[in-house]
Tab-separated table of C-alpha atoms in Angstrom:
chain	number	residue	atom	x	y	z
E	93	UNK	CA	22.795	13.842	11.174
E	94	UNK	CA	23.281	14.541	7.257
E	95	UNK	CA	24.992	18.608	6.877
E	96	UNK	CA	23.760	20.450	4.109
E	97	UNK	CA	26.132	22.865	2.491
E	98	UNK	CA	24.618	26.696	2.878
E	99	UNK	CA	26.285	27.338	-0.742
E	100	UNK	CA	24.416	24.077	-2.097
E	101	UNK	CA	21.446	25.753	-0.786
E	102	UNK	CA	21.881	29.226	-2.284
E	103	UNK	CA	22.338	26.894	-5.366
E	104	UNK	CA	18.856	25.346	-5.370
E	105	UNK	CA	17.193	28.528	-4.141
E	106	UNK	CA	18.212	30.963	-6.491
E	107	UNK	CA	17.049	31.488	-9.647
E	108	UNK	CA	20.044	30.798	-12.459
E	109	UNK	CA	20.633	33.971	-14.144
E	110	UNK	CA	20.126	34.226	-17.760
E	111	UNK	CA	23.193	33.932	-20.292
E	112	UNK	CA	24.395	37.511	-20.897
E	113	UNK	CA	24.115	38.368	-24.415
E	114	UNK	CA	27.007	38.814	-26.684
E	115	UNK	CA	27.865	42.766	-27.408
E	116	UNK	CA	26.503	43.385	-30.830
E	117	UNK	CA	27.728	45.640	-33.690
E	118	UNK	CA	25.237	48.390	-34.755
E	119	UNK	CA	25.120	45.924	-38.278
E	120	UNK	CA	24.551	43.053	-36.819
E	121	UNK	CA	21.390	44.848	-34.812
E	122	UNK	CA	20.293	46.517	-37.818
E	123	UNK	CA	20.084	42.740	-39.703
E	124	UNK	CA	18.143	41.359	-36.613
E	125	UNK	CA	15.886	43.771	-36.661
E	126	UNK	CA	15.213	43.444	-40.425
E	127	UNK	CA	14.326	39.953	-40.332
E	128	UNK	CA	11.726	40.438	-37.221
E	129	UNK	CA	10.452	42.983	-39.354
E	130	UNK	CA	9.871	40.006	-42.012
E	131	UNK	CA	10.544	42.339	-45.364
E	132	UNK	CA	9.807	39.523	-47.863
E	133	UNK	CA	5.916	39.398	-46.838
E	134	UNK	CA	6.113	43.374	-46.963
E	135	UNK	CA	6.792	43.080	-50.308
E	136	UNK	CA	4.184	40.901	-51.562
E	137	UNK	CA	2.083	42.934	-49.443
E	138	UNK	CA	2.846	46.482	-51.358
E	139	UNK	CA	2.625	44.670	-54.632
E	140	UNK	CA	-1.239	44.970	-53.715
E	141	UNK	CA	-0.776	48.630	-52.859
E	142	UNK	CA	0.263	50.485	-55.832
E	143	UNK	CA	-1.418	49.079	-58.350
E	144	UNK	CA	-4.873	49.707	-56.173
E	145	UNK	CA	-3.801	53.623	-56.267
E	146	UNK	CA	-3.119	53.261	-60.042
E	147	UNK	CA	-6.915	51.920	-60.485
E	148	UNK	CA	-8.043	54.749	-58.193
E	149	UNK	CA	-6.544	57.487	-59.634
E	150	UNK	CA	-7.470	56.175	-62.913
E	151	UNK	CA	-3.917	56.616	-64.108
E	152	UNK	CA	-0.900	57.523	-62.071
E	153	UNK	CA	-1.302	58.845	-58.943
E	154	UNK	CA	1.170	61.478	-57.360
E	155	UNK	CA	4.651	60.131	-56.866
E	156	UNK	CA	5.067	61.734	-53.299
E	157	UNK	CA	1.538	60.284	-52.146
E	158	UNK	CA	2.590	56.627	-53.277
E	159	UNK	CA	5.981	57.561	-51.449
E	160	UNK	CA	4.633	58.236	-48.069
E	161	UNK	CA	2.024	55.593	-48.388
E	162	UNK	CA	4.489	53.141	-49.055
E	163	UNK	CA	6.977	54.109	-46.720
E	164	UNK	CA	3.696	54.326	-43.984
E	165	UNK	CA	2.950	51.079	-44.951
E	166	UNK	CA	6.102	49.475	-44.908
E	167	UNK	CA	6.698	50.575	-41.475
E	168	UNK	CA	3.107	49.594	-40.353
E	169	UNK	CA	3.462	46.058	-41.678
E	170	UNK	CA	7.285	45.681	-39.724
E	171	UNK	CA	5.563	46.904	-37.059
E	172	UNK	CA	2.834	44.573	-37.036
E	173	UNK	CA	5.330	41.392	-37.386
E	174	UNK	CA	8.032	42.334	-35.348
E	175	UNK	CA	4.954	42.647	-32.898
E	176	UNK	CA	4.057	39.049	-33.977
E	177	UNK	CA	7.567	37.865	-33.325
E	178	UNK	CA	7.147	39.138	-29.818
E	179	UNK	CA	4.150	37.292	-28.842
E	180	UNK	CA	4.998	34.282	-30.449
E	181	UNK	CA	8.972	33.804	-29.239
E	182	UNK	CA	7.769	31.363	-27.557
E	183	UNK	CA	6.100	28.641	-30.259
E	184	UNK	CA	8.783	30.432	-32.793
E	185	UNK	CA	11.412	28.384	-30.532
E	186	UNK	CA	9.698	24.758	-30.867
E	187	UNK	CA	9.417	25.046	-34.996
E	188	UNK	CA	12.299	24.648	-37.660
E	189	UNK	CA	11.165	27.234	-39.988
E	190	UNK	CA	11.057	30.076	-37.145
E	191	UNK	CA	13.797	28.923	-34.962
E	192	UNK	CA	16.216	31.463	-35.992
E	193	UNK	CA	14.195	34.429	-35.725
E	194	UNK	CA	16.074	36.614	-33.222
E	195	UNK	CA	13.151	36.541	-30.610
E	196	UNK	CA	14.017	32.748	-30.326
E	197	UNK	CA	17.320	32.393	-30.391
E	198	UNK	CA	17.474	35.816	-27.957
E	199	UNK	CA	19.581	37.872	-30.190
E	200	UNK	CA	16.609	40.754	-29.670
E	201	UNK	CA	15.536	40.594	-26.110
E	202	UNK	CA	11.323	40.529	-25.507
E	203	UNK	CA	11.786	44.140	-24.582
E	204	UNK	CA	13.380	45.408	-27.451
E	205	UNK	CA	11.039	43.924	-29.499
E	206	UNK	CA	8.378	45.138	-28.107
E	207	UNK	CA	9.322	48.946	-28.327
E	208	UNK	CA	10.630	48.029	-31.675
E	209	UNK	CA	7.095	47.279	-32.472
E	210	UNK	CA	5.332	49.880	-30.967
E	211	UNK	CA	7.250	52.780	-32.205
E	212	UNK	CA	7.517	51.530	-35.834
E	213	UNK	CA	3.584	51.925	-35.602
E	214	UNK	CA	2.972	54.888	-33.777
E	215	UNK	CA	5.772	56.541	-36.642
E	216	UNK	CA	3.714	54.833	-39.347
E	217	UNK	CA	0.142	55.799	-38.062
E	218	UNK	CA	1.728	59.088	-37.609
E	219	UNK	CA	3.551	59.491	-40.778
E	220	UNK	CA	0.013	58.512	-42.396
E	221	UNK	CA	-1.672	60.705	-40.960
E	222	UNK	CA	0.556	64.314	-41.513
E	223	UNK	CA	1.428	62.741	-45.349
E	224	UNK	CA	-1.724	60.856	-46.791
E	225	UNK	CA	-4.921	61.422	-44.797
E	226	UNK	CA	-6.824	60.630	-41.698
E	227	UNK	CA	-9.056	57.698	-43.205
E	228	UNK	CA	-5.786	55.923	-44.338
E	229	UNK	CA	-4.315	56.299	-40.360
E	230	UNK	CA	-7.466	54.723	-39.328
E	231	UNK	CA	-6.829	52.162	-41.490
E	232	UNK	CA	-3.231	51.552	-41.185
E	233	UNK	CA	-3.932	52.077	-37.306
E	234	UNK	CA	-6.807	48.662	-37.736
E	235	UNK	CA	-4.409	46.709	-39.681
E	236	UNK	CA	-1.972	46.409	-37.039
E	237	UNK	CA	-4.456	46.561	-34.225
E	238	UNK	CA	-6.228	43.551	-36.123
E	239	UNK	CA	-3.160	41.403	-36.768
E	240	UNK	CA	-1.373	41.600	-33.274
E	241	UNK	CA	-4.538	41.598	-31.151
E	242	UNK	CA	-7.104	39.505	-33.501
E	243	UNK	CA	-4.827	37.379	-35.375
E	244	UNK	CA	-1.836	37.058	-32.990
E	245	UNK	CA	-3.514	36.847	-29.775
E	246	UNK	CA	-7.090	36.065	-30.321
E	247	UNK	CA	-6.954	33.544	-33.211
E	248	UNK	CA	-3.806	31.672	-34.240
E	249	UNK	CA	-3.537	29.734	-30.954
E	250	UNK	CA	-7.100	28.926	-30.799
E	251	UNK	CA	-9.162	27.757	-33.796
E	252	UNK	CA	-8.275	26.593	-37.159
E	253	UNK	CA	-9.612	28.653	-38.794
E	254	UNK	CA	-7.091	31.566	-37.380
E	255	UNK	CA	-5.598	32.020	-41.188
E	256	UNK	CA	-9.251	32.884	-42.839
E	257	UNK	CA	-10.143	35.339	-40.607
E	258	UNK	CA	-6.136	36.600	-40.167
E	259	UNK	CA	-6.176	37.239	-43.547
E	260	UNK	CA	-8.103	40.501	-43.171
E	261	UNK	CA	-5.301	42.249	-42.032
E	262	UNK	CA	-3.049	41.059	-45.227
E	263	UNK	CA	-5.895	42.715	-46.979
E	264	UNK	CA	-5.851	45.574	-45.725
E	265	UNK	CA	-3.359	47.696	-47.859
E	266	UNK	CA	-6.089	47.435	-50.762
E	267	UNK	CA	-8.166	49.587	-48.726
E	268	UNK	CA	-4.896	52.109	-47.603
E	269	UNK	CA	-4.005	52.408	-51.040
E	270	UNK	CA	-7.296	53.226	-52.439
E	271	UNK	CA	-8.334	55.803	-49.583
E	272	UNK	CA	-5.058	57.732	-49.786
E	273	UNK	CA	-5.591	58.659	-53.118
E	274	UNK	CA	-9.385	59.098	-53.053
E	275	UNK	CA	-9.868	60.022	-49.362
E	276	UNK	CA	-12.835	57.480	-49.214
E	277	UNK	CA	-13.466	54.045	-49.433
E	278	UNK	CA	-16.136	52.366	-52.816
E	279	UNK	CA	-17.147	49.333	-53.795
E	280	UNK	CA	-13.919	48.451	-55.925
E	281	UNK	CA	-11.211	48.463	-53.135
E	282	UNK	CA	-13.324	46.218	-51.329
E	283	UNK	CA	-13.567	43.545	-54.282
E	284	UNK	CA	-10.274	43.545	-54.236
E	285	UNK	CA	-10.190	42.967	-50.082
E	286	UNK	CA	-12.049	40.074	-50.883
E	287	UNK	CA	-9.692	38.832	-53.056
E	288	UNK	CA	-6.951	38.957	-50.614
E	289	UNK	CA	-9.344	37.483	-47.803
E	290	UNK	CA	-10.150	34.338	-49.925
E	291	UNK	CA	-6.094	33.988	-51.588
E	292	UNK	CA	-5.068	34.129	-48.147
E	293	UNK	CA	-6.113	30.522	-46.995
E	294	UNK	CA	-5.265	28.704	-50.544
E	295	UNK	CA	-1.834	30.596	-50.178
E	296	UNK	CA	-1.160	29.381	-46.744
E	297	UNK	CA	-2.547	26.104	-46.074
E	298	UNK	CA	-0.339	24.024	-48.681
E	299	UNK	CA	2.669	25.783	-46.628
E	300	UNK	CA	1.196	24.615	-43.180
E	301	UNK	CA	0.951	21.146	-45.301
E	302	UNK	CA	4.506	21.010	-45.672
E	303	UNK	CA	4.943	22.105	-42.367
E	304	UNK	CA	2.295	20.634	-40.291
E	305	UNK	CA	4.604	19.022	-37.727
E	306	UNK	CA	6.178	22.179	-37.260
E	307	UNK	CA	2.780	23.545	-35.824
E	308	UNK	CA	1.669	20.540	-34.423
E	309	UNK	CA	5.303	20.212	-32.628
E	310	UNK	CA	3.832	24.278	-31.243
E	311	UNK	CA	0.749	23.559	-30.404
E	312	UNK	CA	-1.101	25.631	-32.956
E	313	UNK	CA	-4.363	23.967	-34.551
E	314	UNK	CA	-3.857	25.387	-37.820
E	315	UNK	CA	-6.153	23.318	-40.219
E	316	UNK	CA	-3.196	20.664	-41.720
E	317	UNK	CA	-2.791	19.643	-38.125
E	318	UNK	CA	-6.344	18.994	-36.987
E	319	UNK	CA	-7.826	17.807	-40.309
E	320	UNK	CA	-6.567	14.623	-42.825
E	321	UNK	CA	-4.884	16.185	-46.168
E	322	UNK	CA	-8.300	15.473	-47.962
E	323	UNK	CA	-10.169	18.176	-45.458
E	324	UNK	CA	-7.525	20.864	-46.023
E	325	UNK	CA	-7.334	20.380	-49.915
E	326	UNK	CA	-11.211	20.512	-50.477
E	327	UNK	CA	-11.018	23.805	-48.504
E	328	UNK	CA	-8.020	25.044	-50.081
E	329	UNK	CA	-10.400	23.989	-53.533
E	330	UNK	CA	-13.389	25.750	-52.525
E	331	UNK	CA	-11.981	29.015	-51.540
E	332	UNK	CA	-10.087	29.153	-55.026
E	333	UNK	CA	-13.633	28.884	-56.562
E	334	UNK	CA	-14.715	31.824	-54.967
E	335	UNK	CA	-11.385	33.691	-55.343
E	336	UNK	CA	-11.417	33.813	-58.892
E	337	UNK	CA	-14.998	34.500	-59.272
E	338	UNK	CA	-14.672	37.615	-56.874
E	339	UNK	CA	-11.744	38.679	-59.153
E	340	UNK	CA	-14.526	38.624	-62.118
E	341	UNK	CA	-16.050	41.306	-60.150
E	342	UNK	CA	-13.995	43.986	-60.347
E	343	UNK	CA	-14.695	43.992	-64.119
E	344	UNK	CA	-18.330	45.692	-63.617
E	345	UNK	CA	-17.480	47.104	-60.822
E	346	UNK	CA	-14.600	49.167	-61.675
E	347	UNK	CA	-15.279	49.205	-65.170
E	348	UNK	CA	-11.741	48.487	-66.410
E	349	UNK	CA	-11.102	47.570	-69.937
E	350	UNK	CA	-10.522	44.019	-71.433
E	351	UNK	CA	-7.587	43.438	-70.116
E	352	UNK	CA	-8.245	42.631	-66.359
E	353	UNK	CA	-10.943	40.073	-66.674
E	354	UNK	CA	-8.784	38.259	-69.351
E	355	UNK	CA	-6.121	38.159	-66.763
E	356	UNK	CA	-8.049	37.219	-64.125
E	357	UNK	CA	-10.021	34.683	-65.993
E	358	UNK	CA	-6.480	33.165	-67.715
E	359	UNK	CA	-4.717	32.998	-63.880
E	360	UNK	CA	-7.832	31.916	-62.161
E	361	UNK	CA	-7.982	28.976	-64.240
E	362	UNK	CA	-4.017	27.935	-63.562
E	363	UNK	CA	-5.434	28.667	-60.247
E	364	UNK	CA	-8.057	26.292	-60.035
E	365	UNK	CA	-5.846	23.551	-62.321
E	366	UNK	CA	-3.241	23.448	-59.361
E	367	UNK	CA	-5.752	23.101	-56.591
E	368	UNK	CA	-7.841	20.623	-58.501
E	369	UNK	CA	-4.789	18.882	-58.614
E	370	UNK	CA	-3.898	19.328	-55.484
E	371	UNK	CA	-7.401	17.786	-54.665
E	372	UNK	CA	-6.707	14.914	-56.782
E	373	UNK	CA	-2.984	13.726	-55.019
E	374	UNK	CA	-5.207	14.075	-51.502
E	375	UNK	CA	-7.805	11.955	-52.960
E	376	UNK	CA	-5.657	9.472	-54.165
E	377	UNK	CA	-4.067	9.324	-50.923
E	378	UNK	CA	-1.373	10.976	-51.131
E	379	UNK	CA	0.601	12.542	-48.230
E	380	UNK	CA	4.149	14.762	-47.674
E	381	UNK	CA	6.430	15.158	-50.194
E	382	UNK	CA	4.009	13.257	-52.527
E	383	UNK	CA	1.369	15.195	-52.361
E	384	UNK	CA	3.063	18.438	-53.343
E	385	UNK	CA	1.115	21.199	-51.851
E	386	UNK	CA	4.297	23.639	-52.357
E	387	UNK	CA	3.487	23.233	-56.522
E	388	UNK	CA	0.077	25.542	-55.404
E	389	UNK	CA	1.598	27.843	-52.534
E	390	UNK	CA	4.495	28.816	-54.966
E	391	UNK	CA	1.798	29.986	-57.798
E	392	UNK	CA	-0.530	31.562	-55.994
E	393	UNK	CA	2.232	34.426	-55.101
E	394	UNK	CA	2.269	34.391	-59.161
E	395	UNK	CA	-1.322	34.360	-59.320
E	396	UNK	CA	-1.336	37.655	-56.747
E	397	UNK	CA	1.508	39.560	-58.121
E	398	UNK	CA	0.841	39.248	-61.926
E	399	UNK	CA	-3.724	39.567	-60.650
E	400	UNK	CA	-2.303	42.851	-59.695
E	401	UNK	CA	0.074	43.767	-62.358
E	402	UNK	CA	-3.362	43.418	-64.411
E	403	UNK	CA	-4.958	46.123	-62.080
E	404	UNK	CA	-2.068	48.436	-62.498
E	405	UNK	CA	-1.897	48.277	-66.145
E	406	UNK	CA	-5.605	48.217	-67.277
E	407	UNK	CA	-6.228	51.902	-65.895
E	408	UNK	CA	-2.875	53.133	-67.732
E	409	UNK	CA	-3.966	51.683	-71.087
E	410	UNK	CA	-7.791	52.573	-70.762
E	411	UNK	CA	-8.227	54.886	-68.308
């Protein structure tokens, strides 16, 4: 009769325990917590928020309430992605370009991030709400609530089309912005949350182009991975057609002087040159490296930052 050994047993019956984690300097926490916080997207994301206050105020708007809105904001959007970085540790680990975010390589532990996440937003909500005003709390309070919840968990892992409708919450500092300074909410800060809404998916689907087998590789059906390069280039096309012509709109809307709708009409068109292009190399069938649909994701962070720059400046020269 075959013996087993009791310790073999123990072995195969207990659950390994996990790798304890290397004791960490207070720096080295600090760092990991800045990238899970993502700062580079916060930035393009408060390039939309000042300039929206400037147009609100009609000139420039109270140093201290751009201060705390800012600051508000900046913590609601780390909140929202270190939140982001929680759910997703687990697809983060299967892709190159997220494989080193400390929720994957389990230099911040689940829990961590998680309070990490929570607490950034219930300061920012907070800090909203006692600095700027209730209606801008609200607001911060549905940005995050829409990007972890709607976004996160509802949408990226199960349609497609998760980036269109994800890109409300990018859009949603216009709206901030504009009701901290005027305590309400018109016609021109939602223009400009259209804007947003339809840059969003020509911003991001050349980068899920270039990185389709990253997300295929994950599991999530973002539109690169389920469609052929001619699919995802007419729709980047097509929403660029109605991104610049929403742009137009802020022109009656707002009233601003000339100088807006030249700049929005000179950058839409480069706009619409690079995804025409882009349309053009799918076309000709094209794929990868060849089909460069970097060229369009790198200029349409151009095309947002100077679209804004345009907003900022037009009330300050004709206000």
């Amino acid at each position: 009769m075959t013996t087993v050994d009791p310790r073999a047993v123990g072995l195969m019956t207990s659950s390994p325990r996990p790798p304890r984690r290397p004791r960490r300097t207070l720096g080295a926490t600090l760092r990991a917590y800045v990238v899970l916080a993502k700062l580079r997207i916060i930035e393009l994301l408060l390039v939309t928020t000042v300039p929206t206050m400037i147009l609100a105020a009609g000139g420039l708007p109270d140093l201290w309430l751009v201060l705390a809105t800012l600051v508000g904001g900046t913590l609601a959007a780390a909140s929202a992605n270190t939140l982001n970085c929680y759910v997703d540790r687990d697809i983060d680990r299967l892709m190159n370009r997220t494989s080193r975010r400390p929720t994957a390589t389990g230099e911040v532990s689940p829990r961590e991030a998680l309070v990490l996440g929570v607490t950034l937003g219930v300061v920012s909500v907070t800090l909203m709400a006692v600095t700027v005003n209730l209606l801008s709390a609200a607001l911060t309070l549905a940005a995050i609530l829409f990007y972890v919840f709607v976004y996160t968990l509802g949408l990226k892992r199960r349609t497609p089309q998760n980036i269109v409708w994800g890109g409300a919450a990018g859009s949603m500092p216009v709206l901030i912005g504009w009701a901290a300074v005027t305590d309400s909410l018109s016609w021109a800060p939602w223009v400009l949350f259209a804007v947003i809404f339809f840059w969003t998916p020509p911003h991001y689907w050349p980068l899920s182009q270039r990185f389709k087998e990253d997300y295929a590789r994950a599991g999530v059906p973002m539109l690169p991975v389920v469609a052929g390069d001619r699919v995802v280039a007419r729709q980047t096309l097509l929403y660029s057609w109605v991104m610049v012509a929403v742009s137009l709109l802020l022109w009656p809307v707002a009233q601003t002087g000339w100088l807006y709708p030249v700049a929005a009409g000179v950058l839409g068109a480069v706009f619409l040159v690079e995804a025409h292009r882009l349309w053009q190399r799918a076309k000709a069938g094209l794929h990868g490296a060849a089909l460069k649909p970097m060229r369009l994701f790198h200029f349409s962070i151009t095309y947002l930052t100077l679209l804004f720059a345009a907003v900022a400046v037009d009330p300050l020269l004709f206000g």
